[in-house]
Coordinates of C-alpha atoms in Angstrom, one line a residue:
X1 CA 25.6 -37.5 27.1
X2 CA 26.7 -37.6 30.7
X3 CA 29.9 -38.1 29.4
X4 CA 30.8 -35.3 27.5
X5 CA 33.6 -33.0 28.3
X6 CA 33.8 -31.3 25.3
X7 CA 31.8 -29.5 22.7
X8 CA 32.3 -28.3 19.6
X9 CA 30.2 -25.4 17.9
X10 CA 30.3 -24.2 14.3
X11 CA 27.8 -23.4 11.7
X12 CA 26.8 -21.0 8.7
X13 CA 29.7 -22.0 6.2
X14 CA 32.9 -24.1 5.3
X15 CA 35.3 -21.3 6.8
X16 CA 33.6 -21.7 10.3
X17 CA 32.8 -25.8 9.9
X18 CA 35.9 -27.1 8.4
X19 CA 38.8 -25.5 11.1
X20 CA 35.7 -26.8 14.1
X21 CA 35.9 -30.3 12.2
X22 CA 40.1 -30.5 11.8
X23 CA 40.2 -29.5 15.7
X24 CA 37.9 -32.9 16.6
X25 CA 39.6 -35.0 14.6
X26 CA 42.9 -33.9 16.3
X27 CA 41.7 -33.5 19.6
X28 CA 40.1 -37.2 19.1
X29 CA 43.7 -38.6 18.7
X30 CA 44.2 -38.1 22.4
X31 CA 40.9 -37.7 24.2
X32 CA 38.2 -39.8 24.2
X33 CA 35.8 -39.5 21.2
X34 CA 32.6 -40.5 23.0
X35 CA 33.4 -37.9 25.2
X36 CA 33.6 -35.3 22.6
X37 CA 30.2 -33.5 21.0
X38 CA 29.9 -31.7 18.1
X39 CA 27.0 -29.4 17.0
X40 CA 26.3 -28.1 14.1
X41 CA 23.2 -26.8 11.9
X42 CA 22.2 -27.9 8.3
X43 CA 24.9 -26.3 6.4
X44 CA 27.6 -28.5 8.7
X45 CA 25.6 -31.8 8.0
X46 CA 27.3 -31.6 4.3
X47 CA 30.5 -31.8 6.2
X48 CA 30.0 -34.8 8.4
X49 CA 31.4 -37.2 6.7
X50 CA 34.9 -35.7 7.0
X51 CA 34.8 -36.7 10.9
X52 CA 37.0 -39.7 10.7
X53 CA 36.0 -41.3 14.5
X54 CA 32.5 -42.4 14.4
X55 CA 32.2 -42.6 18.0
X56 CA 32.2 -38.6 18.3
X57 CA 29.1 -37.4 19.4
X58 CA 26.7 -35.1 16.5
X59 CA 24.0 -32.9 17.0
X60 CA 22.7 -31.0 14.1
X61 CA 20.0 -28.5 14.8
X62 CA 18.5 -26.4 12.2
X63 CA 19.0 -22.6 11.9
X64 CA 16.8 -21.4 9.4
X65 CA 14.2 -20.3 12.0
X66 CA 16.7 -18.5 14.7
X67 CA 13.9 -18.7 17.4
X68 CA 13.0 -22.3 16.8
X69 CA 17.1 -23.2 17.2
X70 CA 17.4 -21.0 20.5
X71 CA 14.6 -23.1 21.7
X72 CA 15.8 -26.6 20.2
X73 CA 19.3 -26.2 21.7
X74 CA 18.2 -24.7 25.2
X75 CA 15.7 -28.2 25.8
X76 CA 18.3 -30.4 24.2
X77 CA 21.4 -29.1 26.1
X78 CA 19.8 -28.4 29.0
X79 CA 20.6 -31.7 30.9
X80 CA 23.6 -32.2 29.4
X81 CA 24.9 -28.8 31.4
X82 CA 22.8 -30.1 34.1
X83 CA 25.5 -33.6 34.6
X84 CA 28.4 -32.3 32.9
X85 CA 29.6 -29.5 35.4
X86 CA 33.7 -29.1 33.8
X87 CA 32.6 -28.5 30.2
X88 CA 35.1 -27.7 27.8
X89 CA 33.5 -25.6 24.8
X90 CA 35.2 -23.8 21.6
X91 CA 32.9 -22.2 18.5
X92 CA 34.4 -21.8 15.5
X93 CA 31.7 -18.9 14.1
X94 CA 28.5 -18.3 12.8
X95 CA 25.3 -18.1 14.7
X96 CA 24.6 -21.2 16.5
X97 CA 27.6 -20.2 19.0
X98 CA 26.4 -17.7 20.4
X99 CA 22.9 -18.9 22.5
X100 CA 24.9 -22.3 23.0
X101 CA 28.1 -20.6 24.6
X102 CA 25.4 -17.9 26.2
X103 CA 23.7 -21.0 27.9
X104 CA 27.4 -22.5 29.2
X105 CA 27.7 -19.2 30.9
X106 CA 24.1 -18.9 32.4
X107 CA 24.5 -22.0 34.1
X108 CA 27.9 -21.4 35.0
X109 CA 26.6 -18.5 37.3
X110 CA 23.1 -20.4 38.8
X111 CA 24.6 -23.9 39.0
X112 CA 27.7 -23.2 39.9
X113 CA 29.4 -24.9 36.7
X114 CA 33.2 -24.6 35.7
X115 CA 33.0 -24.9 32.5
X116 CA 35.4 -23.1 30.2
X117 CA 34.6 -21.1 27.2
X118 CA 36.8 -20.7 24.0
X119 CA 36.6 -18.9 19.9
X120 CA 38.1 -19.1 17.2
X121 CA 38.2 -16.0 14.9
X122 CA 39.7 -17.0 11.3
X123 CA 39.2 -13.3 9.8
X124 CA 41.0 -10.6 10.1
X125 CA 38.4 -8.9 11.9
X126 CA 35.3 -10.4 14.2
X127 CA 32.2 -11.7 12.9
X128 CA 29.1 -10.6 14.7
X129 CA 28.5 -13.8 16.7
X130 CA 32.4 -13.7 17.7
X131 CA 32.2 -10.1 18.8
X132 CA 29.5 -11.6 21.7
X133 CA 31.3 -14.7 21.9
X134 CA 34.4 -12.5 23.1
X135 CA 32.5 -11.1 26.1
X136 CA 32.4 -14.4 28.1
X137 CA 35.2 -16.1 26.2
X138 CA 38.4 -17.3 28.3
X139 CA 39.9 -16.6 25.8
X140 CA 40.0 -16.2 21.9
X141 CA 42.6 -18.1 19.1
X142 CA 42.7 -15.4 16.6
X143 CA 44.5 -15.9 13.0
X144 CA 46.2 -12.5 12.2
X145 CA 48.7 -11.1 14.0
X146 CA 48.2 -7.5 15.8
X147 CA 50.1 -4.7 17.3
X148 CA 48.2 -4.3 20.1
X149 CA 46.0 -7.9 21.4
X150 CA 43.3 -7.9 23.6
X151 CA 43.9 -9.1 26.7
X152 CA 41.8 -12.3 26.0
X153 CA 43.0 -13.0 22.9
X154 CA 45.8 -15.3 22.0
X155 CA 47.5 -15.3 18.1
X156 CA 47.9 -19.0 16.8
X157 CA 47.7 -18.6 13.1
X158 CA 45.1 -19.8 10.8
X159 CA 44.1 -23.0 9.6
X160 CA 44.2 -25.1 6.6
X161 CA 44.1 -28.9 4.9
X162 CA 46.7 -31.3 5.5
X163 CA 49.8 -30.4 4.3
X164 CA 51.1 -34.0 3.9
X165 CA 48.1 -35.5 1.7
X166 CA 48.5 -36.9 -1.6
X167 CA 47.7 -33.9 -4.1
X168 CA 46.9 -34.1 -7.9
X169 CA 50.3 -34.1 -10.8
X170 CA 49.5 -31.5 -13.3
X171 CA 50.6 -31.5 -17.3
X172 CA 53.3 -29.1 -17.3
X173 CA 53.1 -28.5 -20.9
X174 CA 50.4 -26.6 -20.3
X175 CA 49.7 -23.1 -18.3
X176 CA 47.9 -24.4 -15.7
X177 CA 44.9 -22.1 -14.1
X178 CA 42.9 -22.7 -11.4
X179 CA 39.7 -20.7 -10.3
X180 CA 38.4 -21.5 -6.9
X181 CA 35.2 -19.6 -5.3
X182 CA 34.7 -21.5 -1.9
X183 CA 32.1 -23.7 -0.7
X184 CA 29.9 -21.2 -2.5
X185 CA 31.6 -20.8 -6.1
X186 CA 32.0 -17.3 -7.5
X187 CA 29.8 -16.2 -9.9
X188 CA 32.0 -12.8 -10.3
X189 CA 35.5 -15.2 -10.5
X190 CA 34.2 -17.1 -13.1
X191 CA 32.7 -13.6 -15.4
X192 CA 36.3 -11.9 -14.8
X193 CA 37.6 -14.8 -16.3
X194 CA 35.1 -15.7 -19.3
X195 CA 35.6 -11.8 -20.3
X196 CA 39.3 -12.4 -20.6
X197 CA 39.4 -15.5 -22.6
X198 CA 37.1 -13.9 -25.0
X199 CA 40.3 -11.7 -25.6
X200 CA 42.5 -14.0 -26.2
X201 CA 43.9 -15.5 -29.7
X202 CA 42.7 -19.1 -30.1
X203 CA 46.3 -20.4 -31.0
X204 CA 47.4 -19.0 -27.5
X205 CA 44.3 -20.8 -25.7
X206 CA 44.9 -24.0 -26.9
X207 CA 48.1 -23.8 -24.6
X208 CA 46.1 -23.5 -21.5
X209 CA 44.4 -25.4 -19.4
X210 CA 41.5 -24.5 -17.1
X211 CA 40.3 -25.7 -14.0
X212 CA 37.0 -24.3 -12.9
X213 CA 34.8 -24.8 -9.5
X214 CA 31.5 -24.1 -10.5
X215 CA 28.8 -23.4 -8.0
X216 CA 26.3 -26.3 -8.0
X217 CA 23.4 -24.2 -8.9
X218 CA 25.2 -22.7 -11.6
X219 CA 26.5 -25.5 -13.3
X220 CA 25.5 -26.0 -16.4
X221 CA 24.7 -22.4 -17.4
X222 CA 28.7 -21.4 -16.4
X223 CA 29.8 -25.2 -18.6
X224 CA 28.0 -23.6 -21.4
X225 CA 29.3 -20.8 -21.2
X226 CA 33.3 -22.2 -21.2
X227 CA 32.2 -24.5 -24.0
X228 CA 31.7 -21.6 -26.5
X229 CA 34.6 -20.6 -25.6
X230 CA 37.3 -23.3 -25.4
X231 CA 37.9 -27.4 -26.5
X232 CA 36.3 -30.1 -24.1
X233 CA 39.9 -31.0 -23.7
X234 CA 41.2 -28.1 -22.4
X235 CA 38.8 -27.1 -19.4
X236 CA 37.4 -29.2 -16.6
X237 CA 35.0 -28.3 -14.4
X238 CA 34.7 -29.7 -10.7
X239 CA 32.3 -28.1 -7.2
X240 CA 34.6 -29.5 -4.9
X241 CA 38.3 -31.4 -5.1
X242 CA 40.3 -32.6 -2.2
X243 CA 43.6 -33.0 -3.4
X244 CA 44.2 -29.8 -5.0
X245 CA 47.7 -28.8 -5.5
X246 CA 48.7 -24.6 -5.5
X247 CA 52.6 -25.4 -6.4
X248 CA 51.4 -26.9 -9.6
X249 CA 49.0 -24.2 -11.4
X250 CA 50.5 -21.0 -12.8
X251 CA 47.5 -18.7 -11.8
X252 CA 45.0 -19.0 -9.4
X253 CA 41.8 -17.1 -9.3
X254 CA 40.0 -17.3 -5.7
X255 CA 38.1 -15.5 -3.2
X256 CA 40.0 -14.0 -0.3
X257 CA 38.0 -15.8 2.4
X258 CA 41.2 -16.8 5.7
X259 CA 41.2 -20.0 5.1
X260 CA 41.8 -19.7 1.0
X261 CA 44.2 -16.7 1.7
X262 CA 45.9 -18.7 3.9
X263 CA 46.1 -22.0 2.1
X264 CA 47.2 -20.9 -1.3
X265 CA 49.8 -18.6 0.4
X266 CA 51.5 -21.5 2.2
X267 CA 52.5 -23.1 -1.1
X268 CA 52.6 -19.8 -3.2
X269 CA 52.0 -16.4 -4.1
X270 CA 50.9 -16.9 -8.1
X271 CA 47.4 -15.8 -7.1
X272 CA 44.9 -13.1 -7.5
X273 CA 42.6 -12.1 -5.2
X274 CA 38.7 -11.2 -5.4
X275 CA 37.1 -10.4 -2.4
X276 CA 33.0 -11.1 -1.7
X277 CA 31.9 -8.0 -0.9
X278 CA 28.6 -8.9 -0.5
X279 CA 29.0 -10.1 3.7
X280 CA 28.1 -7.6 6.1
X281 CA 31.5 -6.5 7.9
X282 CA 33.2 -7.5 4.4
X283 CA 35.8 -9.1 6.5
X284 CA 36.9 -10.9 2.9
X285 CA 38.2 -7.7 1.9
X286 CA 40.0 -7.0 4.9
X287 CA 41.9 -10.6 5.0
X288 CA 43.1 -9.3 1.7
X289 CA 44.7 -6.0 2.5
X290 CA 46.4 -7.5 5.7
X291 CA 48.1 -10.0 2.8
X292 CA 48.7 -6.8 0.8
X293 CA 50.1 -5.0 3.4
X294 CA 52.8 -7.5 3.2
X295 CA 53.5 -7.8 -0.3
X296 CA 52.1 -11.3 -0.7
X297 CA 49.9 -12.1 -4.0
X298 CA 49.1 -10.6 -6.9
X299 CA 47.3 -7.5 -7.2
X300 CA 46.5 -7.6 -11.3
X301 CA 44.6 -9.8 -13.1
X302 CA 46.9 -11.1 -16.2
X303 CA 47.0 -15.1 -17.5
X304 CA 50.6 -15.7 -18.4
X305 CA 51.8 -16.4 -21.8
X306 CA 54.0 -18.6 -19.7
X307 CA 54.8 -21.3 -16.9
X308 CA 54.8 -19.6 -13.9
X309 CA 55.3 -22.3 -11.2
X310 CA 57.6 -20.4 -7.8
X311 CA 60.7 -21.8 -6.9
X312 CA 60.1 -24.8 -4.9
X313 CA 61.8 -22.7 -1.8
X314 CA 59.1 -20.2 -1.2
X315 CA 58.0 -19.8 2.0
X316 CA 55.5 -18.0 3.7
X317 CA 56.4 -17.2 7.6
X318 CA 53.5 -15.3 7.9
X319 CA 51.3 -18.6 7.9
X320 CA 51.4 -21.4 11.0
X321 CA 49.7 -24.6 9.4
X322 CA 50.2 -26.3 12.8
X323 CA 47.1 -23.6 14.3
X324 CA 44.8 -26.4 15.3
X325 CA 47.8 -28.2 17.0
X326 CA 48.2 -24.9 19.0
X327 CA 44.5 -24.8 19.9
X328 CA 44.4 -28.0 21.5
X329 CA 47.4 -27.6 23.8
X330 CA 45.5 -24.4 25.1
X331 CA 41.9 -25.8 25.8
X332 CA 43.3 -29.3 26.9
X333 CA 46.1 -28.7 29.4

């Protein structure tokens, strides 16, 4: 730990963990990983294993008792500010950045520490934690573009998966649909789209295929419920897949959290949007209408009675997939 020059923060869900996660592996490519910490709380811990250097430092701390973590993290971090005086820290969101980034500053002013304090804001709006955060940022890597940016903040576009990995080859004798709800399924997705196959003539069904991420709590209540509706052979049911491919499915059902928005968009624009309403600052609902706004995605629920597949020339300009890449020439130069 008397090593460490930088730290990186994210907690709470996949949206905060999975952009915190891309940006160490990156950043390990040209710094040193043993020099590089990552903290994180219980939820994060499902996400480890997508850290590809194992020489990067971990701390996970859990959050379910906020009191408990604020104490936890204050004795455990304490000496590390105490020998690491140039610290270079970045949280990606959620809770567990703020008392962490609060302590960088507190002993930036008693000790006399340099260290330098960054966010990252993926929604179109900030989250509570990030709204602190901003006070003693140096600065803030935002995702949506503005009119008018704060004097701290600095646009870099939002982040998603690797554009160059292998992704899955579809059937295209089929209409393809895919219904994604995020690290947290949808339960709402998935009703919209039972009601309307229960609509639909059986001959036409049998030229579909469905795709469906189910949340794992919900699994074999929502399989049940696609079985009485459809053939074995014609739905498929998965909680998470890492090679998805957008370009090949003809609809796409999914939640409008940034980095889905953002994601689906870069490869097309065959997609409708439900927003989760249920977050405080319903900042999911807000991603959506900046997308609006701009004519991207579809604003009606319909399955096609045909393939749908985009040109292969769309483009999105509104979307930077290199946003990571723009992060680390900001916090390491």
């Amino acid at each position: 730990m008397k090593k460490i020059k930088f730290i990186i923060i994210a907690g709470s869900s996949a949206g905060h963990i999975l952009p915190a996660i891309k940006y160490l592996n990156n950043l390990s490519d040209i710094k040193a990983s043993n020099e590089i910490l990552f903290i994180t709380n219980e939820i994060g811990k499902k996400y480890l294993e997508k850290i590809k250097n194992d020489k990067v430092n971990k701390l996970i701390v859990s959050s379910k008792n906020k009191f408990s973590f604020m104490l936890k993290i204050f004795l455990k971090l304490s000496m590390l500010f105490l020998f690491n005086r140039k610290l270079i820290l970045i949280g990606f969101g959620g809770f567990i950045t703020t008392p962490i980034l609060l302590i960088s500053k507190l002993f930036n002013i008693i000790f006399f520490s340099s260290n330098k304090i960054y966010i990252h804001e993926q929604n179109f709006i900030y989250g509570l934690a990030n709204k602190i955060n901003y006070l003693i940022a140096k600065n803030a890597f935002i995702s949506f573009p503005k009119v008018n940016m704060r004097s701290k903040e600095i646009f870099v576009g939002n982040f998603f998966l690797d554009t160059n990995k292998l992704r899955e080859k579809l059937d295209d004798k089929f209409v393809n649909i895919l219904l994604m709800g995020g690290s947290a399924g949808s339960l709402e997705l998935n009703n919209k789209l039972l009601e309307k196959i229960k609509i639909l003539d059986r001959t036409y069904l049998e030229k579909i295929k469905f795709f469906i991420q189910i949340p794992d709590s919900h699994t074999n209540i929502y399989k049940k419920k696609y079985q009485d509706l459809l053939d074995n052979d014609n739905c498929s049911f998965f909680i998470f897949k890492n090679n998805l491919n957008f370009k090949e499915y003809d609809l796409i059902l999914s939640r409008s959290g940034s980095g889905s928005i953002n994601e689906i968009l870069y490869h097309t624009n065959n997609v409708y949007f439900m927003p989760h309403l249920i977050s405080r600052d319903q900042h999911q609902k807000l991603n959506l209408r900046y997308f609006f706004s701009q004519n991207m995605s579809l604003k009606k629920f319909q399955i096609p009675n045909k393939k749908n597949i985009v040109s292969q020339f769309y483009f999105n300009s509104l979307i930077n997939p290199y946003s990571i890449e723009k992060i680390i020439c900001y916090t390491t130069r």
